[in-house]
Short mmCIF file of C-alpha atoms in Angstrom, two decimals:
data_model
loop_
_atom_site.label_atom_id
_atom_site.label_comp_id
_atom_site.label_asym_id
_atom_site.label_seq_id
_atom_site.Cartn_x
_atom_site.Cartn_y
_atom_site.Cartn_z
CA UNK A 1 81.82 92.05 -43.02
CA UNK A 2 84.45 91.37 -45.24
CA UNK A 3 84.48 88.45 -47.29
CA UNK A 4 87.18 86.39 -48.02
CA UNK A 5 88.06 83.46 -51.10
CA UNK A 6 87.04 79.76 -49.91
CA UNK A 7 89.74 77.53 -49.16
CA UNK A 8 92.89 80.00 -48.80
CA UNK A 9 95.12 81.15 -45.87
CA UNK A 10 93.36 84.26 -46.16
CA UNK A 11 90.59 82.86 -44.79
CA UNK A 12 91.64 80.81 -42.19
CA UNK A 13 93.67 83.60 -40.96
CA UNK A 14 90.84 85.99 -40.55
CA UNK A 15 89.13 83.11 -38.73
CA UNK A 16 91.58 82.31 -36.39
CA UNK A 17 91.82 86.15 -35.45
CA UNK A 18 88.75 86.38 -34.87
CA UNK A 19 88.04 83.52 -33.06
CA UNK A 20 88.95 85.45 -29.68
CA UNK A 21 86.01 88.00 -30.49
CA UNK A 22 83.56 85.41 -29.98
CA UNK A 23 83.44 84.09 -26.37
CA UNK A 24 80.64 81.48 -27.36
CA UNK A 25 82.64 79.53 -29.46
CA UNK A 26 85.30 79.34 -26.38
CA UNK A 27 82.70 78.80 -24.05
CA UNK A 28 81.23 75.73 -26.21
CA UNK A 29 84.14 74.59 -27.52
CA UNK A 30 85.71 74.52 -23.42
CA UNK A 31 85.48 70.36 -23.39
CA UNK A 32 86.90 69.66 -26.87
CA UNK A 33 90.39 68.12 -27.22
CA UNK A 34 91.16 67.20 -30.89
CA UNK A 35 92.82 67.32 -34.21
CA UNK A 36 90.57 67.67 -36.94
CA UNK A 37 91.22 68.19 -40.31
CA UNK A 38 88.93 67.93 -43.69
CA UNK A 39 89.91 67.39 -47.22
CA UNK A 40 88.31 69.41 -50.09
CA UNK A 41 88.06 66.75 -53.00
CA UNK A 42 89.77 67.80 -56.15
CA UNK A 43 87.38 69.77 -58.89
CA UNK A 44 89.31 71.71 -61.75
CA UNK A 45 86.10 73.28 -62.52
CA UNK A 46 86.31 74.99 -59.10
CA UNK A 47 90.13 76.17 -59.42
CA UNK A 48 91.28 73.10 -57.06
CA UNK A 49 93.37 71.24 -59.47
CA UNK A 50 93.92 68.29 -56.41
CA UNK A 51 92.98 67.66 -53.01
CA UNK A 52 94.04 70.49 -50.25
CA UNK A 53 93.48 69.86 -46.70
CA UNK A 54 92.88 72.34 -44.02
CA UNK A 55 92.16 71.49 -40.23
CA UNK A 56 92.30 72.79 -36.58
CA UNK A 57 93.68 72.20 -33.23
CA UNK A 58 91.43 72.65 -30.85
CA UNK A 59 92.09 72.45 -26.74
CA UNK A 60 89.38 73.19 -24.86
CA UNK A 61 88.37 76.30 -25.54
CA UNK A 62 91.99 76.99 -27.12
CA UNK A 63 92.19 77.44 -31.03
CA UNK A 64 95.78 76.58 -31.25
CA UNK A 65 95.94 76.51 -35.03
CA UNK A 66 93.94 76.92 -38.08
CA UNK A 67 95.73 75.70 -41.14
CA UNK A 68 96.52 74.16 -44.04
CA UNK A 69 98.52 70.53 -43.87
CA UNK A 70 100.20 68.78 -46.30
CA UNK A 71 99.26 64.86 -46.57
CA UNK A 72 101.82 63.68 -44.72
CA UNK A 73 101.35 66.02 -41.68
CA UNK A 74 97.67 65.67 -41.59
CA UNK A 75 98.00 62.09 -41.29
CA UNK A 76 100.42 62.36 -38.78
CA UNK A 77 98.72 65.04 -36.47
CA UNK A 78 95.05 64.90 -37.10
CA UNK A 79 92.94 62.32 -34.88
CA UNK A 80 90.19 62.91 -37.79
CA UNK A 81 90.37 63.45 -41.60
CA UNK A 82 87.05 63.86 -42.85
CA UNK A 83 86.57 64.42 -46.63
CA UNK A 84 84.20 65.81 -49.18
CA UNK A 85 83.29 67.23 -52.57
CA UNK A 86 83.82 71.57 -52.08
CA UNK A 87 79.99 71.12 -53.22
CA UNK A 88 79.51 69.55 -50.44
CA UNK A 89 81.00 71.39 -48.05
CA UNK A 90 79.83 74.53 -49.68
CA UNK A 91 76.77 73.50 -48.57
CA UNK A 92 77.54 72.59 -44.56
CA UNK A 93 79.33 76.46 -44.90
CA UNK A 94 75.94 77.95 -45.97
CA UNK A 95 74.09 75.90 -43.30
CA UNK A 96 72.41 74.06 -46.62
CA UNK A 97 73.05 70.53 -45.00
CA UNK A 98 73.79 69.28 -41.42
CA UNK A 99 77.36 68.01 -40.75
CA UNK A 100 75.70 65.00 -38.82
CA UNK A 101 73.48 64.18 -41.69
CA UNK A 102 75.48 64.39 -44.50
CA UNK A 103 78.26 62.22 -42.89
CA UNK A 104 75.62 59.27 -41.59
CA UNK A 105 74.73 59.01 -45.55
CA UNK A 106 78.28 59.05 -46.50
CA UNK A 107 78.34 62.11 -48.29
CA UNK A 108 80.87 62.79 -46.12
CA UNK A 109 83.67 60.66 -45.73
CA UNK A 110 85.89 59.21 -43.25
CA UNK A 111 89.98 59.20 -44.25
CA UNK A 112 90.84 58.64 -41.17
CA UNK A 113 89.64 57.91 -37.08
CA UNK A 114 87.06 56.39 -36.12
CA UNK A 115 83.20 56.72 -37.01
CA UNK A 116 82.23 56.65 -32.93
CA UNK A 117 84.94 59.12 -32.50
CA UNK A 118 83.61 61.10 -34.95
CA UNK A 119 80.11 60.97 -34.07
CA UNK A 120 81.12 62.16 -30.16
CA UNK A 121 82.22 65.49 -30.92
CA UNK A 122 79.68 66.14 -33.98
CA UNK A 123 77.37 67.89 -31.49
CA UNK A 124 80.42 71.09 -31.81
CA UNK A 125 79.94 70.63 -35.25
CA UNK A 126 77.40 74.16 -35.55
CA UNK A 127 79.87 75.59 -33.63
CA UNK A 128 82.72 74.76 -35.92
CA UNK A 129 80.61 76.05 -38.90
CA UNK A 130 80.15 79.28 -36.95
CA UNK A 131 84.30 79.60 -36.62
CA UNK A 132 84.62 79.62 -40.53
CA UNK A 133 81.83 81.27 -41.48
CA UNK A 134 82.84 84.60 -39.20
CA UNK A 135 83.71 86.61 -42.40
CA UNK A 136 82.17 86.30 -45.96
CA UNK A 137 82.45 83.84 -48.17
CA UNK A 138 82.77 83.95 -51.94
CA UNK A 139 83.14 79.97 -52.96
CA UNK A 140 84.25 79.68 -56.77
CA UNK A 141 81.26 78.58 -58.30
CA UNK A 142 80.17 82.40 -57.46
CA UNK A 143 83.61 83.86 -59.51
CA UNK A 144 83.76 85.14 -62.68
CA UNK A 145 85.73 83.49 -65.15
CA UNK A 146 88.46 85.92 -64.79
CA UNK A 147 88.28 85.43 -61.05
CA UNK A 148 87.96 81.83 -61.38
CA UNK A 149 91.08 81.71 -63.25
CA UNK A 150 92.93 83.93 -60.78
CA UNK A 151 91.92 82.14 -57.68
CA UNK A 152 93.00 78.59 -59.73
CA UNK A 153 96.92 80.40 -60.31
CA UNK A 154 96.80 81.56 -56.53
CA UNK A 155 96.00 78.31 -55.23
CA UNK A 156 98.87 76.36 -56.75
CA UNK A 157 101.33 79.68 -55.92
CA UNK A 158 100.05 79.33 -52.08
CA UNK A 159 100.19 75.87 -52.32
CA UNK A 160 104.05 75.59 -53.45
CA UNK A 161 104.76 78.40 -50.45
CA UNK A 162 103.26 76.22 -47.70
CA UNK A 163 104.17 72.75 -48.97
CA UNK A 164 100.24 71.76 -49.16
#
């Protein structure tokens, strides 16, 4: 399995791809309709100098996009905008901590939707977990300095390419 950097179009490119190999995640995902899109809270010490958002488009059993959204587009598009520490969602990634719990303690946050809306499609949450986690993951708390660094300068050159 190859294993890609967290939070970079890499990675949500080699999920998206292979999203088609796995006819479970169709198969549960076949009743879903929504925009969904979660914020990764700004921490230096992890190479994410601000915020970045990255979210999905899901219709019913269709992955329409995996991607990265600026602001602006997130909060125009996404029905959902949950947000957390990368910590945090380190942990959900690594199946440390449940999705469901971690947001009924507020560990996760809402940005935007509602909390019942949120709550009645949390039971695809494993699912979702399963779509990113199809590769490796190398999160930066696991870099080297010298990797850290790199991965910090290839963020913000990303970043300025896709206007996130």
């Amino acid at each position: 399995m190859e294993t890609y950097r967290y939070c970079t179009p890499e990675w949500l490119q080699a999920c998206a791809e292979g999203y088609d190999d796995h006819p479970e995640f169709r198969q549960s995902f076949a009743k879903l309709a929504t925009k969904i899109c979660f914020r990764v809270k700004a921490a230096p010490e992890w190479g994410l100098g601000e915020d970045i958002i990255f979210g999905a488009i899901m219709d019913k059993g269709d992955l329409r996009e995996l991607a990265f959204y600026s602001e602006t587009d997130a909060a125009e598009m996404a029905d959902f905008i949950l947000a957390a520490t990368p910590h945090k969602w380190k942990e959900i990634l690594r199946k440390e901590a449940k999705f469901v719990t971690e947001f009924m303690f507020g560990r996760i946050w809402l940005d935007q939707g509602s909390k019942v809306g949120v709550l009645s499609i949390a039971s695809y949450a494993d699912t979702f977990v399963a779509t990113l986690t199809q590769v490796g993951l190398q999160f930066p708390d696991e870099m080297s300095p010298e990797e850290l660094e790199a991965y910090a300068a290839y963020q913000q050159e990303f970043r300025r390419e896709l206007g996130v």
